[in-house]
Short mmCIF file of C-alpha atoms in Angstrom, two decimals:
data_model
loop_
_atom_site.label_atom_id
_atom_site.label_comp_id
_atom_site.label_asym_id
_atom_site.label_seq_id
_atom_site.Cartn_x
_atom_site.Cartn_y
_atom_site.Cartn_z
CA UNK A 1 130.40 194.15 227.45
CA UNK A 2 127.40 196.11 227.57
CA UNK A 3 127.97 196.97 224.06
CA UNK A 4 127.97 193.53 222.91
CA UNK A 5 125.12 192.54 224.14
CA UNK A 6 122.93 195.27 222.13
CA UNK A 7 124.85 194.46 219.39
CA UNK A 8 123.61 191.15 219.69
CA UNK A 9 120.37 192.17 220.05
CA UNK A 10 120.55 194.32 217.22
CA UNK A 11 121.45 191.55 214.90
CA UNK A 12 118.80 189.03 215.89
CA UNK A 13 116.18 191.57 215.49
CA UNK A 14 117.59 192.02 211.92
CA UNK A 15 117.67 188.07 211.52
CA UNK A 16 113.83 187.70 212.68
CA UNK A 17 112.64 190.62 210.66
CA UNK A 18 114.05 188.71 207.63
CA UNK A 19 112.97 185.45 208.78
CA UNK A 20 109.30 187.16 209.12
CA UNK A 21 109.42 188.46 205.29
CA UNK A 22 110.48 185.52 204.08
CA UNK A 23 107.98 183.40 205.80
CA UNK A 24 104.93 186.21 204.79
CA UNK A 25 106.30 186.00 201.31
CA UNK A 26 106.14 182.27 201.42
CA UNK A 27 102.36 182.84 202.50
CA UNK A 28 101.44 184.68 199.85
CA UNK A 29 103.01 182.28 197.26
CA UNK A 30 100.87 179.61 198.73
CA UNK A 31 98.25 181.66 198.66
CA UNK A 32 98.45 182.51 194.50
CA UNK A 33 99.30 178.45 194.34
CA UNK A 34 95.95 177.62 195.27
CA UNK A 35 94.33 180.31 193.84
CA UNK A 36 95.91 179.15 190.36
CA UNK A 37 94.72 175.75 191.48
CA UNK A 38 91.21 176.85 191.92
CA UNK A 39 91.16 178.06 188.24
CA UNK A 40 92.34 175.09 186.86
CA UNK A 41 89.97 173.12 188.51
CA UNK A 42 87.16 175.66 186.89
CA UNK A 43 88.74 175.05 183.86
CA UNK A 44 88.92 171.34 184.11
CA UNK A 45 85.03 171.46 184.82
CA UNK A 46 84.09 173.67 182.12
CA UNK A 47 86.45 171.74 179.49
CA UNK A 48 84.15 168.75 180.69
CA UNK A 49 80.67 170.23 180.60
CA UNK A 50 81.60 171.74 177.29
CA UNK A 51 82.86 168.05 175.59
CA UNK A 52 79.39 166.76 177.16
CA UNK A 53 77.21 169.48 175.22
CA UNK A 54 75.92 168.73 171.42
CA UNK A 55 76.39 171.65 168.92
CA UNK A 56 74.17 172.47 165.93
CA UNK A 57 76.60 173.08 163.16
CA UNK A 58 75.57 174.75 160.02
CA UNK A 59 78.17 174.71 157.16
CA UNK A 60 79.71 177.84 156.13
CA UNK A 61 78.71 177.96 153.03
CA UNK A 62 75.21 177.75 153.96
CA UNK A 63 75.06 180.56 156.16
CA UNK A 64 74.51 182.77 153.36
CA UNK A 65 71.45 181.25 152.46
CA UNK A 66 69.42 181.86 155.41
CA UNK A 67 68.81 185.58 154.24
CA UNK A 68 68.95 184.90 150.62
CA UNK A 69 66.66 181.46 150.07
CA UNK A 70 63.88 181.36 151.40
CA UNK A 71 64.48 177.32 151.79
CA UNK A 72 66.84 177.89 154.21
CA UNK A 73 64.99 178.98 157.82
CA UNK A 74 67.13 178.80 161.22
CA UNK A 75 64.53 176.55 162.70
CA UNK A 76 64.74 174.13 160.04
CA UNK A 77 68.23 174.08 161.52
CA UNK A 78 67.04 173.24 164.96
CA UNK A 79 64.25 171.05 165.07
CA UNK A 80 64.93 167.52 166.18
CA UNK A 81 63.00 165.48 164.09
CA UNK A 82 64.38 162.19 164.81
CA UNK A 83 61.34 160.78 166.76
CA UNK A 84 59.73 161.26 163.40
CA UNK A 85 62.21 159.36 160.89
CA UNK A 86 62.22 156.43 163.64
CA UNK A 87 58.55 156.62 163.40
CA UNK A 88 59.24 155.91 158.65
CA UNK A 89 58.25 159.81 158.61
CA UNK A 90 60.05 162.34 156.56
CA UNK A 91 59.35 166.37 156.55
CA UNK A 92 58.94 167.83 153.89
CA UNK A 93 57.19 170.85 151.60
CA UNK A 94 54.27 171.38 149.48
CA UNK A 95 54.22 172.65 146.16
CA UNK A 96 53.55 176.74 146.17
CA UNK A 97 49.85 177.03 145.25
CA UNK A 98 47.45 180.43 144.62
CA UNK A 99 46.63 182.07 148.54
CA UNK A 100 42.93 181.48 148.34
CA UNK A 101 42.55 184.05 150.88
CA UNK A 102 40.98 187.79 150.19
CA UNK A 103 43.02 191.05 150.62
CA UNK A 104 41.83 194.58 149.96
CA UNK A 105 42.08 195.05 146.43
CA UNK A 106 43.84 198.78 146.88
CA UNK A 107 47.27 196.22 147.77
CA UNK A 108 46.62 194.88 143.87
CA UNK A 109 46.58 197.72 142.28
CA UNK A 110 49.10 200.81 141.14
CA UNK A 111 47.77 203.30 143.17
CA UNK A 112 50.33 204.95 144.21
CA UNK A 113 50.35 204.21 147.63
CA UNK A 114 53.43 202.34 148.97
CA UNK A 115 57.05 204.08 148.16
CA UNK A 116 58.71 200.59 149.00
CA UNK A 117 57.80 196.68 149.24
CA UNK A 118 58.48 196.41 153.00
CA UNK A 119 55.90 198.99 153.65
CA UNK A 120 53.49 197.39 151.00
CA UNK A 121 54.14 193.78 152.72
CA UNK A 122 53.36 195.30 155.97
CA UNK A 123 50.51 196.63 154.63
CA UNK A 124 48.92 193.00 153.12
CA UNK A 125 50.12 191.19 156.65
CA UNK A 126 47.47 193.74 158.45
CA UNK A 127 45.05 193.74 156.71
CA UNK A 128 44.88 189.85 156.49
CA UNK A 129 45.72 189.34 159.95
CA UNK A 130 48.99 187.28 158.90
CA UNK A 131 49.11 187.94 162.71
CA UNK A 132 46.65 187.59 164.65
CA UNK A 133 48.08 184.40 165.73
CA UNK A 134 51.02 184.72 166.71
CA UNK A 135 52.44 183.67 170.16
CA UNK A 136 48.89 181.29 170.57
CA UNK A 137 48.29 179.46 167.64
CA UNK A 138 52.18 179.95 165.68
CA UNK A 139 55.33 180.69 167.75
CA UNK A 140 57.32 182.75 164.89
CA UNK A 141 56.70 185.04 162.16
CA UNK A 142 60.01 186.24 160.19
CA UNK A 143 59.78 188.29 156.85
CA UNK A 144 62.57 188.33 153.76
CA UNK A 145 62.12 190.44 150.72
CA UNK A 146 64.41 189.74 147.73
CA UNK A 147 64.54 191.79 144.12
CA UNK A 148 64.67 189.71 141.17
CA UNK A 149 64.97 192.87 139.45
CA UNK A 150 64.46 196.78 140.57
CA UNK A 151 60.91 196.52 139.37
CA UNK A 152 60.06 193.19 140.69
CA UNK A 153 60.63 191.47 144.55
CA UNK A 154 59.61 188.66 146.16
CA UNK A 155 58.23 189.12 149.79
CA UNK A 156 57.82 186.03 152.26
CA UNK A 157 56.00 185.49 155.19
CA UNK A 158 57.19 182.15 157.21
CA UNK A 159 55.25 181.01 159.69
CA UNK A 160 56.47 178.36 161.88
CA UNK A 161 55.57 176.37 165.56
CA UNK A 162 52.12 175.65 164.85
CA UNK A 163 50.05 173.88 166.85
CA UNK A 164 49.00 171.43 164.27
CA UNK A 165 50.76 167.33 164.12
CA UNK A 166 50.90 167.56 160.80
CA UNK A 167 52.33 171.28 159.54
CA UNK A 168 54.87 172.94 161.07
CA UNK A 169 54.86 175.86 159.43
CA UNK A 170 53.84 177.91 156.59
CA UNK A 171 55.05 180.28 154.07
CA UNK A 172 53.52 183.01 152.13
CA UNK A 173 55.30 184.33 148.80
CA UNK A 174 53.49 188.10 147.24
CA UNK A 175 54.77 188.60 144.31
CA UNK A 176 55.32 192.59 144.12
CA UNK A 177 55.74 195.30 141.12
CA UNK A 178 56.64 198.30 140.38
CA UNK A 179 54.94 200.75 138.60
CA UNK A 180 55.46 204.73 138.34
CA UNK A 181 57.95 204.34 141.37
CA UNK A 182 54.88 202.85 143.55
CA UNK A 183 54.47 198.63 144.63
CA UNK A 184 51.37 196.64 144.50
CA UNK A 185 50.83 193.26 144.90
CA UNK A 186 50.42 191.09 141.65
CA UNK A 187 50.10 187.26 143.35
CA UNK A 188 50.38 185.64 146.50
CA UNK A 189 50.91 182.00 146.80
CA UNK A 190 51.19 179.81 149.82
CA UNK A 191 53.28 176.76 150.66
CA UNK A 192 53.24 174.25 153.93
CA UNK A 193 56.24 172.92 155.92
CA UNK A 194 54.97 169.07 156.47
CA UNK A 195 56.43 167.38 159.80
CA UNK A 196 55.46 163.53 158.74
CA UNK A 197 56.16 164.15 154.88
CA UNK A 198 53.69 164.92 151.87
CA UNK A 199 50.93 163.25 150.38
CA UNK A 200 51.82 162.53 146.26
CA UNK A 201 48.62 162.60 145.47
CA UNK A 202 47.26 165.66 146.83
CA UNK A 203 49.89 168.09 147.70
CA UNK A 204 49.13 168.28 151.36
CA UNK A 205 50.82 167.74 154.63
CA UNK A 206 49.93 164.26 155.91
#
């Protein structure tokens, strides 16, 4: 009799150590159900913010363009100008036009100085004081040099984020040549980014 009773004993303590696995394994499942829960409801939320933000697009095919045209600028991409076409205004660019500012005539000759046109560019920007400006009067200064030929490249120096109503930005195009494997400068010429259009008379921003 005795030996029926432990035996009893031994097989409830069986039955509750199963019942006790099963019920911590239950736990645990609920446990991963509401974590899983918890991450769709990020999701959910970020799905939601995401369909309320506006994307700038720019079309493949333009891409390209941005280091190989000097048209195409990244802020041009940007800029919100729609308080300015509700206002009958319409950006726009002047006509390139001789820099009528002075620059040490060593950049304009073939002396032999500058091995490449990056470091002859570089050169012209500091001694003009291209700038001296920058991050006060002109947010952003970005630089592009492209080769028409091996003996001949164009260098440009866009300006943009004035402080001015009227022109949002500028850009500088030095002509440079080659000449006994040593750049000078032959021209520079300026242009201005208009933010209310251009005047057809004069060539300037409005």
């Amino acid at each position: 009799m005795v030996g029926v009773l432990f035996s009893g004993c031994s097989n409830t303590d069986v039955y509750q150590e199963k019942v006790t696995a099963l019920e911590e394994e239950i736990a645990e499942v609920y446990s991963q159900l509401e974590e899983k829960e918890m991450d769709i409801e990020t999701l959910s939320q970020q799905s939601a913010e995401e369909k309320s933000v506006e994307f700038i697009m720019i079309p493949k095919d333009q891409v390209p363009r941005l280091w190989g045209d000097a048209d195409a600028q990244l802020w041009d991409y940007l800029i919100d100008d729609s308080l300015a076409k509700e206002n009958g205004w319409e950006k726009g660019v002047t006509n390139w036009r001789e820099w009528d500012g002075e620059y040490d005539l060593a950049l304009g000759s073939a002396n032999q100085s500058w091995e490449s046109p990056g470091v002859l560019m570089n050169a012209w920007m500091l001694d003009v004081g291209s700038s001296n400006g920058l991050g006060m009067d002109v947010w952003e200064i970005n630089t592009r040099i492209g080769f028409s030929d091996e003996n001949i490249a164009e260098g440009y120096i866009m300006s943009y984020g004035m402080r001015d109503d009227s022109i949002a930005g500028s850009d500088i195009k030095l002509t440079m040549l080659k000449e006994n494997d040593f750049w000078y400068v032959e021209k520079a010429e300026v242009r201005y980014r208009c933010s209310r259009g251009v005047s057809e008379e004069e060539d300037l921003c409005l």
